Amino acid sequence: MILVCGPCSAESFEQVYQTAQCIKDLGITYFRAGLWKPRTRPGGFEGVKEQGLTWLSRVKKDFNLKICTEIANPYMAEQCLENGFDAVWIGARTTQNPFLIEDIAQSLDKSNITVMVKNPLNPDIALWLGAIERFEKHGIKNIIAVHRGFSLSINKYRQTPLWRIPLELKRLRNDIPIICDPSHISGKANLVREIAFNAISTGFDGLMIETHINPSAALTDKDQQLNTNQLKQLLQNLPIIDKNKNEDIEELGLLRKQINDIDNSIIEFLSERMAVSRKIAQVKKNKNLQIFQSKRWQEVLESITENAKNNDLETSFVKELYEIIHQESIQQQNIIINKSKD
Ligand code: PEP
Ligand code: MN
């Protein structure tokens, strides 16, 4: 399990040193603290910058902890290399810029530092993969992907988890460990635990959790940082997952067969639904009707959400699913209508 813990930002030598002292025996892999803080708007606390490099070196020396910070340009990368950092992380705002990633990767060329690549703010998996590939191209061997959520604000969290994106990354790059940052996803200390547990149960390889000696006095992200006791509690109670066990349990095999059969039926039903939809397109074409009928779509949505409720399904899930089905249906109808116009 990869554990990256420490404050959002380094604020003073005492704050960094005391936080590290309190968590040094919790089995953490890397101690984190942001030195350069990218803020949405200028004027706020923008980090202690170079001043904090030696604070982290002291933590490494005195507590035998590996250290890491965020880098966003070649200068920061060089500072970390010169000061014996074991790892760096690339923030969400940097991952989305291939020019910068290329420059940073160039300045880390062939070093054996570990690079953690956070997902970009928007759910664009190609940008995330692309950043990882650029570091690989420059000979970086130890790469860790970090899921920190996406800035869509469509639920109770600060960032939307969209679990399907990190799971797709895991499918495509099974060779790279992937950890979850429940602090930036949740935005609130009391929600960190549920996201962390979800991640571990799902099969993530570790966690990055912001931890501060005194969160209420933190200069950045104060609402989401755990105090050192809360971190200890959380780590002690993490679900225990045996990654090598699972495949040859008979009961699981039978249930998976049921799932496969149901999936096949879903595909056949979808195919049948699309065929009917294409017949509808023919009728609309003959009668010069427009494809999208908002009243009809409203009725479909109401009926399926009602049905979902009666069948113990989350209405938001069913609605989202139907939006995708409907979009494909419109697409299919467009093909028919445009073809017959020729
Ligand atoms: C951070 O880890 O403190 C940070 C700024 O992260 P992100 O890039 O995910 O916002
Ligand atoms: Mn933060």
GROMACS .gro file of C-alpha atoms and ligand atoms in nm:
model
  353
    1MET     CA    1   0.000   0.000   0.000
    2ILE     CA    2   0.146   0.336  -0.105
    3LEU     CA    3   0.067   0.606   0.152
    4VAL     CA    4   0.148   0.971   0.086
    5CYS     CA    5   0.065   1.189   0.386
    6GLY     CA    6   0.149   1.533   0.512
    7PRO     CA    7   0.012   1.886   0.494
    8CYS     CA    8  -0.135   2.053   0.188
    9SER     CA    9   0.133   2.324   0.224
   10ALA     CA   10   0.454   2.365   0.418
   11GLU     CA   11   0.387   2.675   0.631
   12SER     CA   12   0.667   2.688   0.891
   13PHE     CA   13   0.950   2.462   0.999
   14GLU     CA   14   0.762   2.372   1.319
   15GLN     CA   15   0.439   2.284   1.138
   16VAL     CA   16   0.621   2.056   0.892
   17TYR     CA   17   0.847   1.898   1.153
   18GLN     CA   18   0.575   1.834   1.414
   19THR     CA   19   0.335   1.688   1.157
   20ALA     CA   20   0.607   1.450   1.038
   21GLN     CA   21   0.699   1.358   1.394
   22CYS     CA   22   0.340   1.260   1.474
   23ILE     CA   23   0.290   1.041   1.167
   24LYS     CA   24   0.638   0.894   1.116
   25ASP     CA   25   0.545   0.557   1.267
   26LEU     CA   26   0.221   0.505   1.072
   27GLY     CA   27   0.393   0.323   0.788
   28ILE     CA   28   0.372   0.604   0.538
   29THR     CA   29   0.567   0.571   0.212
   30TYR     CA   30   0.618   0.942   0.138
   31PHE     CA   31   0.581   1.254   0.349
   32ARG     CA   32   0.421   1.529   0.141
   33ALA     CA   33   0.412   1.910   0.172
   34GLY     CA   34   0.343   2.162  -0.104
   35LEU     CA   35   0.618   2.425  -0.132
   36TRP     CA   36   0.498   2.609  -0.440
   37LYS     CA   37   0.121   2.646  -0.418
   38PRO     CA   38  -0.070   2.711  -0.736
   39ARG     CA   39  -0.372   2.917  -0.633
   40THR     CA   40  -0.671   2.989  -0.849
   41ARG     CA   41  -0.631   3.365  -0.795
   42PRO     CA   42  -0.320   3.563  -0.698
   43GLY     CA   43  -0.283   3.733  -0.364
   44GLY     CA   44  -0.334   3.436  -0.130
   45PHE     CA   45  -0.061   3.231   0.036
   46GLU     CA   46   0.147   3.099  -0.253
   47GLY     CA   47   0.375   2.871  -0.057
   48VAL     CA   48   0.705   2.911   0.126
   49LYS     CA   49   0.884   2.802  -0.195
   50GLU     CA   50   1.264   2.731  -0.179
   51GLN     CA   51   1.273   2.809   0.192
   52GLY     CA   52   1.092   2.482   0.268
   53LEU     CA   53   1.337   2.259   0.078
   54THR     CA   54   1.565   2.225   0.380
   55TRP     CA   55   1.267   2.170   0.617
   56LEU     CA   56   1.175   1.861   0.418
   57SER     CA   57   1.538   1.748   0.402
   58ARG     CA   58   1.543   1.762   0.784
   59VAL     CA   59   1.230   1.542   0.797
   60LYS     CA   60   1.401   1.294   0.566
   61LYS     CA   61   1.717   1.288   0.776
   62ASP     CA   62   1.571   1.289   1.125
   63PHE     CA   63   1.272   1.058   1.071
   64ASN     CA   64   1.399   0.845   0.784
   65LEU     CA   65   1.094   0.933   0.573
   66LYS     CA   66   1.093   0.970   0.196
   67ILE     CA   67   0.987   1.320   0.093
   68CYS     CA   68   0.790   1.471  -0.194
   69THR     CA   69   0.639   1.799  -0.312
   70GLU     CA   70   0.450   1.936  -0.612
   71ILE     CA   71   0.642   2.065  -0.911
   72ALA     CA   72   0.498   2.269  -1.195
   73ASN     CA   73   0.801   2.373  -1.403
   74PRO     CA   74   1.164   2.271  -1.476
   75TYR     CA   75   1.305   2.506  -1.210
   76MET     CA   76   1.106   2.332  -0.933
   77ALA     CA   77   1.209   1.994  -1.075
   78GLU     CA   78   1.578   2.091  -1.055
   79GLN     CA   79   1.539   2.219  -0.699
   80CYS     CA   80   1.391   1.883  -0.594
   81LEU     CA   81   1.667   1.685  -0.764
   82GLU     CA   82   1.936   1.900  -0.598
   83ASN     CA   83   1.780   1.860  -0.255
   84GLY     CA   84   1.746   1.482  -0.258
   85PHE     CA   85   1.368   1.453  -0.293
   86ASP     CA   86   1.252   1.093  -0.339
   87ALA     CA   87   0.939   1.184  -0.531
   88VAL     CA   88   0.749   1.473  -0.684
   89TRP     CA   89   0.387   1.506  -0.787
   90ILE     CA   90   0.243   1.679  -1.088
   91GLY     CA   91  -0.070   1.876  -0.998
   92ALA     CA   92  -0.398   1.851  -1.184
   93ARG     CA   93  -0.354   2.194  -1.345
   94THR     CA   94  -0.013   2.097  -1.481
   95THR     CA   95  -0.108   1.754  -1.617
   96GLN     CA   96  -0.342   1.920  -1.863
   97ASN     CA   97  -0.057   2.110  -2.031
   98PRO     CA   98   0.158   1.886  -2.256
   99PHE     CA   99   0.410   2.169  -2.323
  100LEU     CA  100   0.487   2.200  -1.953
  101ILE     CA  101   0.489   1.825  -1.897
  102GLU     CA  102   0.743   1.783  -2.176
  103ASP     CA  103   0.970   2.051  -2.020
  104ILE     CA  104   0.941   1.902  -1.671
  105ALA     CA  105   1.003   1.549  -1.801
  106GLN     CA  106   1.309   1.680  -1.984
  107SER     CA  107   1.452   1.828  -1.665
  108LEU     CA  108   1.399   1.500  -1.476
  109ASP     CA  109   1.545   1.301  -1.768
  110LYS     CA  110   1.679   0.961  -1.655
  111SER     CA  111   1.679   1.050  -1.285
  112ASN     CA  112   1.546   0.782  -1.052
  113ILE     CA  113   1.301   1.011  -0.876
  114THR     CA  114   0.943   0.881  -0.845
  115VAL     CA  115   0.686   1.088  -1.034
  116MET     CA  116   0.322   1.092  -0.924
  117VAL     CA  117   0.090   1.216  -1.196
  118LYS     CA  118  -0.244   1.355  -1.083
  119ASN     CA  119  -0.537   1.337  -1.322
  120PRO     CA  120  -0.613   1.657  -1.517
  121LEU     CA  121  -0.908   1.872  -1.398
  122ASN     CA  122  -1.127   1.761  -1.687
  123PRO     CA  123  -1.205   1.392  -1.739
  124ASP     CA  124  -0.975   1.353  -2.039
  125ILE     CA  125  -0.802   1.020  -1.998
  126ALA     CA  126  -0.574   1.079  -2.298
  127LEU     CA  127  -0.416   1.382  -2.128
  128TRP     CA  128  -0.352   1.178  -1.813
  129LEU     CA  129  -0.203   0.887  -2.012
  130GLY     CA  130  -0.008   1.130  -2.229
  131ALA     CA  131   0.159   1.292  -1.927
  132ILE     CA  132   0.256   0.948  -1.793
  133GLU     CA  133   0.399   0.852  -2.133
  134ARG     CA  134   0.608   1.169  -2.153
  135PHE     CA  135   0.779   1.084  -1.824
  136GLU     CA  136   0.836   0.727  -1.946
  137LYS     CA  137   0.986   0.860  -2.267
  138HIS     CA  138   1.240   1.047  -2.054
  139GLY     CA  139   1.343   0.732  -1.870
  140ILE     CA  140   1.142   0.779  -1.551
  141LYS     CA  141   1.087   0.427  -1.418
  142ASN     CA  142   0.878   0.485  -1.109
  143ILE     CA  143   0.547   0.642  -1.193
  144ILE     CA  144   0.235   0.649  -0.979
  145ALA     CA  145  -0.101   0.772  -1.109
  146VAL     CA  146  -0.305   0.978  -0.861
  147HIS     CA  147  -0.684   1.004  -0.886
  148ARG     CA  148  -0.791   1.339  -0.735
  149GLY     CA  149  -1.132   1.380  -0.895
  150PHE     CA  150  -1.258   1.615  -1.167
  151SER     CA  151  -1.386   1.970  -1.142
  152LEU     CA  152  -1.744   1.914  -1.252
  153SER     CA  153  -1.914   1.977  -0.915
  154ILE     CA  154  -2.207   1.747  -0.976
  155ASN     CA  155  -2.233   1.594  -0.632
  156LYS     CA  156  -2.174   1.660  -0.263
  157TYR     CA  157  -1.796   1.649  -0.300
  158ARG     CA  158  -1.558   1.931  -0.389
  159GLN     CA  159  -1.452   1.735  -0.698
  160THR     CA  160  -1.650   1.465  -0.879
  161PRO     CA  161  -1.482   1.124  -0.839
  162LEU     CA  162  -1.600   0.975  -1.175
  163TRP     CA  163  -1.455   0.638  -1.074
  164ARG     CA  164  -1.486   0.505  -1.427
  165ILE     CA  165  -1.195   0.725  -1.541
  166PRO     CA  166  -0.931   0.594  -1.296
  167LEU     CA  167  -1.063   0.241  -1.345
  168GLU     CA  168  -1.020   0.279  -1.720
  169LEU     CA  169  -0.665   0.403  -1.662
  170LYS     CA  170  -0.605   0.096  -1.445
  171ARG     CA  171  -0.736  -0.129  -1.721
  172LEU     CA  172  -0.515   0.034  -1.984
  173ARG     CA  173  -0.205   0.063  -1.764
  174ASN     CA  174  -0.218  -0.225  -1.522
  175ASP     CA  175   0.160  -0.195  -1.483
  176ILE     CA  176   0.136   0.143  -1.307
  177PRO     CA  177   0.022   0.174  -0.946
  178ILE     CA  178  -0.274   0.402  -0.896
  179ILE     CA  179  -0.356   0.576  -0.569
  180CYS     CA  180  -0.650   0.793  -0.466
  181ASP     CA  181  -0.641   1.142  -0.312
  182PRO     CA  182  -0.964   1.149  -0.107
  183SER     CA  183  -0.872   1.489   0.042
  184HIS     CA  184  -0.905   1.686  -0.282
  185ILE     CA  185  -1.205   1.481  -0.396
  186SER     CA  186  -1.406   1.525  -0.077
  187GLY     CA  187  -1.302   1.877   0.022
  188LYS     CA  188  -1.415   1.800   0.379
  189ALA     CA  189  -1.231   1.615   0.653
  190ASN     CA  190  -1.541   1.417   0.754
  191LEU     CA  191  -1.588   1.282   0.399
  192VAL     CA  192  -1.227   1.171   0.348
  193ARG     CA  193  -1.284   0.833   0.507
  194GLU     CA  194  -1.570   0.719   0.281
  195ILE     CA  195  -1.378   0.803  -0.036
  196ALA     CA  196  -1.060   0.641   0.100
  197PHE     CA  197  -1.250   0.322   0.188
  198ASN     CA  198  -1.420   0.313  -0.153
  199ALA     CA  199  -1.082   0.343  -0.323
  200ILE     CA  200  -0.919   0.066  -0.123
  201SER     CA  201  -1.215  -0.171  -0.161
  202THR     CA  202  -1.217  -0.102  -0.535
  203GLY     CA  203  -0.853  -0.207  -0.563
  204PHE     CA  204  -0.649   0.114  -0.562
  205ASP     CA  205  -0.285   0.069  -0.459
  206GLY     CA  206  -0.275   0.343  -0.198
  207LEU     CA  207  -0.382   0.687  -0.079
  208MET     CA  208  -0.260   1.045  -0.070
  209ILE     CA  209  -0.413   1.210   0.238
  210GLU     CA  210  -0.358   1.568   0.351
  211THR     CA  211  -0.265   1.574   0.718
  212HIS     CA  212  -0.187   1.878   0.930
  213ILE     CA  213  -0.076   1.916   1.291
  214ASN     CA  214  -0.355   2.172   1.339
  215PRO     CA  215  -0.597   2.181   1.043
  216SER     CA  216  -0.804   2.473   1.170
  217ALA     CA  217  -0.496   2.697   1.142
  218ALA     CA  218  -0.393   2.569   0.796
  219LEU     CA  219  -0.319   2.835   0.534
  220THR     CA  220  -0.454   2.621   0.246
  221ASP     CA  221  -0.726   2.356   0.219
  222LYS     CA  222  -0.805   2.375   0.591
  223ASP     CA  223  -1.149   2.210   0.566
  224GLN     CA  224  -1.019   1.889   0.415
  225GLN     CA  225  -0.702   1.817   0.613
  226LEU     CA  226  -0.708   1.548   0.880
  227ASN     CA  227  -0.531   1.597   1.209
  228THR     CA  228  -0.269   1.337   1.291
  229ASN     CA  229  -0.504   1.137   1.516
  230GLN     CA  230  -0.771   1.123   1.251
  231LEU     CA  231  -0.512   0.993   1.005
  232LYS     CA  232  -0.403   0.726   1.250
  233GLN     CA  233  -0.765   0.618   1.305
  234LEU     CA  234  -0.836   0.603   0.934
  235LEU     CA  235  -0.525   0.400   0.852
  236GLN     CA  236  -0.591   0.154   1.134
  237ASN     CA  237  -0.940   0.081   1.007
  238LEU     CA  238  -0.881   0.054   0.633
  239PRO     CA  239  -1.057  -0.242   0.470
  240ILE     CA  240  -0.826  -0.540   0.431
  241ILE     CA  241  -0.807  -0.654   0.072
  242ASP     CA  242  -0.618  -0.956  -0.052
  243LYS     CA  243  -0.529  -0.867  -0.409
  244ASN     CA  244  -0.411  -1.215  -0.507
  245LYS     CA  245  -0.716  -1.393  -0.379
  246ASN     CA  246  -1.047  -1.365  -0.561
  247GLU     CA  247  -1.028  -1.535  -0.900
  248ASP     CA  248  -1.085  -1.901  -0.811
  249ILE     CA  249  -1.370  -1.878  -0.561
  250GLU     CA  250  -1.650  -2.100  -0.691
  251GLU     CA  251  -1.933  -1.885  -0.564
  252LEU     CA  252  -1.787  -1.585  -0.744
  253GLY     CA  253  -1.755  -1.785  -1.066
  254LEU     CA  254  -2.125  -1.872  -1.063
  255LEU     CA  255  -2.233  -1.517  -0.992
  256ARG     CA  256  -2.006  -1.388  -1.267
  257LYS     CA  257  -2.169  -1.628  -1.510
  258GLN     CA  258  -2.507  -1.478  -1.418
  259ILE     CA  259  -2.367  -1.131  -1.476
  260ASN     CA  260  -2.234  -1.232  -1.819
  261ASP     CA  261  -2.575  -1.370  -1.919
  262ILE     CA  262  -2.750  -1.054  -1.803
  263ASP     CA  263  -2.495  -0.838  -1.991
  264ASN     CA  264  -2.565  -1.033  -2.308
  265SER     CA  265  -2.938  -0.975  -2.265
  266ILE     CA  266  -2.882  -0.602  -2.208
  267ILE     CA  267  -2.689  -0.583  -2.536
  268GLU     CA  268  -2.961  -0.773  -2.724
  269PHE     CA  269  -3.230  -0.546  -2.577
  270LEU     CA  270  -3.031  -0.237  -2.672
  271SER     CA  271  -2.995  -0.366  -3.024
  272GLU     CA  272  -3.369  -0.427  -3.045
  273ARG     CA  273  -3.438  -0.078  -2.906
  274MET     CA  274  -3.214   0.082  -3.169
  275ALA     CA  275  -3.387  -0.114  -3.445
  276VAL     CA  276  -3.726   0.024  -3.336
  277SER     CA  277  -3.572   0.369  -3.313
  278ARG     CA  278  -3.460   0.344  -3.676
  279LYS     CA  279  -3.816   0.247  -3.780
  280ILE     CA  280  -3.939   0.559  -3.599
  281ALA     CA  281  -3.686   0.762  -3.801
  282GLN     CA  282  -3.842   0.631  -4.122
  283VAL     CA  283  -4.189   0.744  -4.007
  284LYS     CA  284  -4.059   1.086  -3.899
  285LYS     CA  285  -3.891   1.124  -4.238
  286ASN     CA  286  -4.208   1.037  -4.427
  287LYS     CA  287  -4.414   1.281  -4.220
  288ASN     CA  288  -4.148   1.558  -4.212
  289LEU     CA  289  -4.126   1.548  -3.834
  290GLN     CA  290  -3.825   1.665  -3.635
  291ILE     CA  291  -3.615   1.396  -3.468
  292PHE     CA  292  -3.610   1.538  -3.116
  293GLN     CA  293  -3.951   1.566  -2.955
  294SER     CA  294  -3.896   1.720  -2.611
  295LYS     CA  295  -4.241   1.631  -2.477
  296ARG     CA  296  -4.193   1.265  -2.567
  297TRP     CA  297  -3.841   1.259  -2.416
  298GLN     CA  298  -3.978   1.414  -2.097
  299GLU     CA  299  -4.237   1.135  -2.076
  300VAL     CA  300  -3.973   0.866  -2.129
  301LEU     CA  301  -3.754   1.014  -1.856
  302GLU     CA  302  -4.043   1.034  -1.611
  303SER     CA  303  -4.151   0.682  -1.681
  304ILE     CA  304  -3.806   0.526  -1.649
  305THR     CA  305  -3.718   0.716  -1.331
  306GLU     CA  306  -4.048   0.603  -1.177
  307ASN     CA  307  -3.972   0.247  -1.282
  308ALA     CA  308  -3.616   0.278  -1.146
  309LYS     CA  309  -3.753   0.378  -0.805
  310ASN     CA  310  -3.983   0.076  -0.799
  311ASN     CA  311  -3.686  -0.147  -0.879
  312ASP     CA  312  -3.438  -0.020  -0.620
  313LEU     CA  313  -3.219   0.161  -0.870
  314GLU     CA  314  -3.062   0.504  -0.817
  315THR     CA  315  -3.269   0.744  -1.030
  316SER     CA  316  -2.961   0.957  -1.109
  317PHE     CA  317  -2.784   0.649  -1.246
  318VAL     CA  318  -3.079   0.544  -1.462
  319LYS     CA  319  -3.125   0.899  -1.588
  320GLU     CA  320  -2.761   0.924  -1.688
  321LEU     CA  321  -2.776   0.586  -1.858
  322TYR     CA  322  -3.085   0.686  -2.055
  323GLU     CA  323  -2.930   1.014  -2.162
  324ILE     CA  324  -2.655   0.812  -2.330
  325ILE     CA  325  -2.904   0.569  -2.487
  326HIS     CA  326  -3.118   0.856  -2.611
  327GLN     CA  327  -2.817   1.033  -2.758
  328GLU     CA  328  -2.725   0.720  -2.954
  329SER     CA  329  -3.087   0.683  -3.064
  330ILE     CA  330  -3.088   1.039  -3.204
  331GLN     CA  331  -2.759   0.965  -3.376
  332GLN     CA  332  -2.905   0.652  -3.539
  333GLN     CA  333  -3.214   0.844  -3.652
  334ASN     CA  334  -2.998   1.118  -3.802
  335ILE     CA  335  -2.815   0.861  -4.014
  336ILE     CA  336  -3.145   0.726  -4.151
  337ILE     CA  337  -3.292   1.069  -4.222
  338ASN     CA  338  -2.981   1.206  -4.389
  339LYS     CA  339  -2.940   0.896  -4.600
  340SER     CA  340  -3.294   0.900  -4.734
  341LYS     CA  341  -3.258   1.267  -4.826
  342ASP     CA  342  -2.985   1.189  -5.085
  343PEP     C1  343  -0.224   1.925  -0.368
  343PEP     O1  344  -0.204   1.802  -0.367
  343PEP     O2  345  -0.205   1.997  -0.270
  343PEP     C2  346  -0.281   1.986  -0.490
  343PEP     C3  347  -0.273   2.116  -0.514
  343PEP     O3  348  -0.342   1.898  -0.566
  343PEP     P1  349  -0.428   1.910  -0.702
  343PEP     O4  350  -0.330   1.937  -0.810
  343PEP     O5  351  -0.488   1.774  -0.708
  343PEP     O6  352  -0.531   2.018  -0.685
  344MN      MN  353  -0.428   2.077  -0.107
   0.00000   0.00000   0.00000
